[in-house]
């Protein structure tokens, strides 16, 4: 695992997967991501959306963001721990991942 700031001179040309989630996120991260992908052309990146709580999930549903995430092809997971802990699913091997998670450890995602 490498932090983007530490990869000067060898930055990737493409992002393979995007993970918006973790217990350290807030509702603003999700709504901002929704505004980015709304009406955007389909992404080649695999998109993951995992709110930290059921309360946040319900708010995102009520505000229409889950429909936007679905239209963008995002995979939504059960709120709570997910990729950060290497739980339900994982990113592909050797993927370049843009993530809001604070868990940038090998084999966590």
Backbone as CSV, one residue per row, in Angstrom:
resi,resn,N_x,N_y,N_z,CA_x,CA_y,CA_z,C_x,C_y,C_z
1,UNK,0.836,-1.176,0.000,0.000,0.000,0.000,0.877,1.234,0.000
2,UNK,0.530,2.177,-0.853,1.268,3.430,-0.917,0.293,4.592,-0.857
3,UNK,0.709,5.643,-0.215,-0.063,6.871,-0.183,0.305,7.656,-1.433
4,UNK,-0.680,8.266,-2.077,-0.450,8.977,-3.329,0.672,9.998,-3.215
5,UNK,0.744,10.714,-2.115,1.782,11.734,-1.940,3.188,11.138,-1.945
6,UNK,3.301,9.854,-1.618,4.609,9.197,-1.581,5.014,8.595,-2.917
7,UNK,4.200,8.760,-3.931,4.475,8.121,-5.218,4.926,9.118,-6.278
8,UNK,5.506,10.229,-5.859,5.951,11.259,-6.793,6.817,10.640,-7.884
9,UNK,6.510,10.977,-9.117,7.276,10.465,-10.243,6.788,9.139,-10.781
10,UNK,5.923,8.472,-10.061,5.395,7.190,-10.546,3.889,7.111,-10.343
11,UNK,3.249,8.243,-10.509,1.796,8.283,-10.331,1.101,7.453,-11.401
12,UNK,0.004,6.813,-11.030,-0.731,5.986,-11.999,-1.416,6.850,-13.053
13,UNK,-1.609,6.260,-14.205,-2.316,6.950,-15.285,-3.821,6.782,-15.163
14,UNK,-4.247,5.794,-14.402,-5.682,5.538,-14.256,-5.973,5.024,-12.850
15,UNK,-7.169,5.301,-12.387,-7.640,4.776,-11.106,-8.555,3.602,-11.422
16,UNK,-8.270,2.447,-10.824,-9.042,1.235,-11.098,-10.314,1.140,-10.262
17,UNK,-10.231,1.584,-9.016,-11.372,1.456,-8.118,-11.467,2.692,-7.221
18,UNK,-12.703,3.054,-6.862,-12.959,4.190,-5.975,-13.790,3.679,-4.807
19,UNK,-13.303,3.936,-3.599,-14.021,3.531,-2.392,-14.379,4.768,-1.581
20,UNK,-15.682,5.033,-1.461,-16.169,6.120,-0.623,-16.839,5.453,0.573
21,UNK,-16.166,5.499,1.717,-16.677,4.841,2.903,-15.699,4.958,4.050
22,UNK,-15.977,4.314,5.128,-15.216,4.204,6.365,-15.959,4.940,7.467
23,UNK,-15.648,4.564,8.689,-16.300,5.201,9.838,-15.863,6.651,10.000
24,UNK,-14.822,7.047,9.310,-14.298,8.409,9.434,-14.877,9.368,8.392
25,UNK,-15.758,8.890,7.541,-16.366,9.770,6.547,-17.550,10.507,7.159
26,UNK,-18.047,11.473,6.418,-19.280,12.125,6.846,-20.202,12.228,5.640
27,UNK,-21.416,12.579,5.873,-22.433,12.605,4.819,-22.019,13.499,3.653
28,UNK,-21.224,14.512,3.937,-20.770,15.417,2.886,-19.894,14.748,1.844
29,UNK,-19.099,13.752,2.249,-18.274,13.029,1.280,-19.149,12.311,0.256
30,UNK,-20.230,11.726,0.734,-21.114,10.964,-0.145,-21.906,11.871,-1.073
31,UNK,-22.416,12.971,-0.538,-23.173,13.885,-1.398,-22.244,14.544,-2.414
32,UNK,-21.010,14.865,-2.027,-20.047,15.435,-2.983,-19.742,14.431,-4.089
33,UNK,-19.547,13.168,-3.722,-19.297,12.129,-4.724,-20.510,11.981,-5.639
34,UNK,-21.701,12.049,-5.061,-22.920,11.970,-5.868,-22.992,13.081,-6.894
35,UNK,-22.605,14.281,-6.503,-22.614,15.405,-7.449,-21.568,15.214,-8.545
36,UNK,-20.453,14.579,-8.217,-19.409,14.322,-9.216,-19.890,13.322,-10.258
37,UNK,-20.526,12.230,-9.822,-20.907,11.177,-10.770,-22.258,11.416,-11.428
38,UNK,-23.058,12.342,-10.865,-24.373,12.622,-11.446,-24.193,13.153,-12.864
39,UNK,-24.877,12.545,-13.802,-24.858,12.960,-15.208,-23.475,12.866,-15.850
40,UNK,-22.533,12.198,-15.204,-21.199,12.016,-15.784,-21.209,10.785,-16.687
41,UNK,-20.320,10.736,-17.669,-20.234,9.520,-18.481,-19.834,8.340,-17.590
42,UNK,-20.178,7.131,-17.991,-19.848,5.959,-17.175,-18.349,5.889,-16.874
43,UNK,-18.037,5.538,-15.661,-16.642,5.424,-15.237,-16.113,4.039,-15.565
44,UNK,-14.859,3.985,-15.924,-14.204,2.693,-16.124,-13.768,2.102,-14.784
45,UNK,-13.740,2.935,-13.757,-13.342,2.475,-12.429,-14.500,1.742,-11.753
46,UNK,-14.154,0.796,-10.930,-15.138,0.095,-10.108,-15.444,0.996,-8.913
47,UNK,-16.712,1.271,-8.670,-17.121,2.218,-7.628,-17.745,1.491,-6.441
48,UNK,-17.313,1.847,-5.246,-17.833,1.282,-4.007,-18.369,2.410,-3.135
49,UNK,-19.539,2.228,-2.553,-20.115,3.216,-1.639,-20.577,2.481,-0.382
50,UNK,-20.025,2.881,0.770,-20.371,2.234,2.037,-20.507,3.303,3.125
51,UNK,-21.741,3.729,3.408,-21.931,4.721,4.470,-21.532,4.141,5.831
52,UNK,-21.138,5.004,6.765,-20.720,4.505,8.071,-21.869,4.018,8.953
53,UNK,-23.088,4.466,8.683,-24.208,4.082,9.551,-25.495,3.940,8.737
54,UNK,-26.465,3.239,9.323,-27.777,3.112,8.681,-28.475,4.461,8.594
55,UNK,-28.218,5.330,9.563,-28.807,6.663,9.547,-28.304,7.449,8.326
56,UNK,-27.006,7.381,8.061,-26.461,8.052,6.876,-26.996,7.419,5.597
57,UNK,-27.087,6.088,5.583,-27.631,5.403,4.413,-29.044,5.905,4.119
58,UNK,-29.881,5.993,5.143,-31.261,6.435,4.951,-31.315,7.870,4.444
59,UNK,-30.462,8.731,4.968,-30.424,10.119,4.504,-30.017,10.190,3.029
60,UNK,-29.044,9.382,2.632,-28.609,9.358,1.228,-29.711,8.825,0.318
61,UNK,-30.471,7.857,0.799,-31.613,7.346,0.034,-32.657,8.446,-0.109
62,UNK,-32.994,9.089,1.008,-34.015,10.144,0.998,-33.636,11.312,0.093
63,UNK,-32.350,11.632,0.029,-31.891,12.751,-0.795,-31.652,12.365,-2.254
64,UNK,-31.878,11.090,-2.575,-31.757,10.638,-3.959,-30.364,10.225,-4.385
65,UNK,-29.415,10.210,-3.457,-28.045,9.872,-3.842,-27.858,8.389,-4.142
66,UNK,-28.613,7.527,-3.477,-28.469,6.101,-3.787,-28.887,5.816,-5.231
67,UNK,-29.885,6.518,-5.722,-30.288,6.363,-7.125,-29.169,6.841,-8.047
68,UNK,-28.508,7.925,-7.676,-27.385,8.434,-8.473,-26.240,7.426,-8.457
69,UNK,-25.924,6.884,-7.284,-24.856,5.884,-7.189,-25.185,4.661,-8.041
70,UNK,-26.434,4.219,-7.980,-26.848,3.069,-8.778,-26.729,3.335,-10.264
71,UNK,-27.157,4.515,-10.698,-27.063,4.872,-12.118,-25.611,4.950,-12.572
72,UNK,-24.710,5.282,-11.646,-23.283,5.372,-11.977,-22.608,4.004,-11.946
73,UNK,-23.357,2.976,-11.529,-22.800,1.628,-11.489,-22.069,1.295,-10.205
74,UNK,-22.284,2.085,-9.163,-21.596,1.842,-7.892,-22.167,0.629,-7.180
75,UNK,-21.298,-0.072,-6.516,-21.704,-1.179,-5.658,-21.884,-0.611,-4.255
76,UNK,-23.069,-0.764,-3.687,-23.314,-0.296,-2.329,-23.273,-1.491,-1.387
77,UNK,-22.608,-1.305,-0.268,-22.464,-2.357,0.732,-23.271,-1.990,1.971
78,UNK,-23.454,-2.946,2.843,-24.134,-2.730,4.114,-23.347,-1.680,4.903
79,UNK,-24.020,-0.694,5.501,-23.305,0.332,6.264,-22.431,-0.275,7.359
80,UNK,-21.301,0.360,7.582,-20.374,-0.092,8.612,-19.058,-0.527,8.005
81,UNK,-18.378,-1.412,8.700,-17.072,-1.885,8.236,-17.225,-2.688,6.952
82,UNK,-16.347,-2.443,6.031,-16.406,-3.114,4.735,-14.990,-3.309,4.225
83,UNK,-14.663,-2.626,3.143,-13.336,-2.770,2.558,-12.227,-2.368,3.522
84,UNK,-12.491,-1.418,4.385,-11.467,-0.957,5.336,-10.898,-2.117,6.145
85,UNK,-11.749,-3.046,6.488,-11.339,-4.178,7.312,-11.096,-5.435,6.490
86,UNK,-11.260,-5.343,5.180,-11.094,-6.529,4.351,-12.217,-7.521,4.584
87,UNK,-13.401,-7.021,4.917,-14.527,-7.887,5.249,-15.210,-8.479,4.022
88,UNK,-16.430,-8.055,3.726,-17.289,-8.692,2.744,-16.638,-8.906,1.378
89,UNK,-15.914,-7.937,0.917,-15.344,-8.012,-0.425,-13.998,-7.313,-0.407
90,UNK,-13.300,-7.412,-1.520,-11.977,-6.792,-1.609,-11.791,-6.189,-2.988
91,UNK,-10.871,-5.249,-3.076,-10.526,-4.703,-4.385,-9.675,-5.739,-5.115
92,UNK,-9.556,-5.566,-6.406,-8.760,-6.500,-7.208,-7.274,-6.382,-6.849
93,UNK,-6.538,-7.449,-7.059,-5.096,-7.433,-6.815,-4.421,-6.369,-7.662
94,UNK,-3.492,-5.655,-7.073,-2.680,-4.626,-7.742,-3.482,-3.454,-8.287
95,UNK,-4.689,-3.254,-7.790,-5.524,-2.142,-8.255,-5.004,-0.820,-7.698
96,UNK,-5.167,0.229,-8.487,-4.918,1.589,-8.014,-6.254,2.075,-7.467
97,UNK,-6.293,2.382,-6.167,-7.550,2.685,-5.485,-7.531,4.105,-4.915
98,UNK,-8.568,4.870,-5.233,-8.818,6.160,-4.584,-9.786,5.856,-3.456
99,UNK,-9.401,6.190,-2.222,-10.198,5.771,-1.076,-10.296,6.858,-0.012
100,UNK,-11.449,6.913,0.653,-11.609,7.795,1.804,-11.286,7.075,3.104
101,UNK,-10.910,5.809,3.023,-10.585,5.043,4.220,-9.285,5.532,4.846
102,UNK,-9.216,5.437,6.151,-7.980,5.763,6.860,-7.127,4.520,7.063
103,UNK,-7.567,3.390,6.556,-6.882,2.110,6.754,-6.070,1.729,5.524
104,UNK,-4.952,2.391,5.313,-4.121,2.107,4.149,-3.049,1.079,4.513
105,UNK,-3.499,-0.120,4.868,-2.589,-1.194,5.233,-2.701,-2.309,4.205
106,UNK,-1.597,-3.034,3.997,-1.637,-4.169,3.077,-2.733,-5.146,3.494
107,UNK,-3.410,-5.672,2.495,-4.457,-6.693,2.657,-5.693,-6.211,3.400
108,UNK,-5.869,-4.909,3.565,-7.076,-4.398,4.198,-8.182,-4.184,3.178
109,UNK,-7.836,-3.874,1.970,-8.845,-3.597,0.971,-8.831,-4.689,-0.055
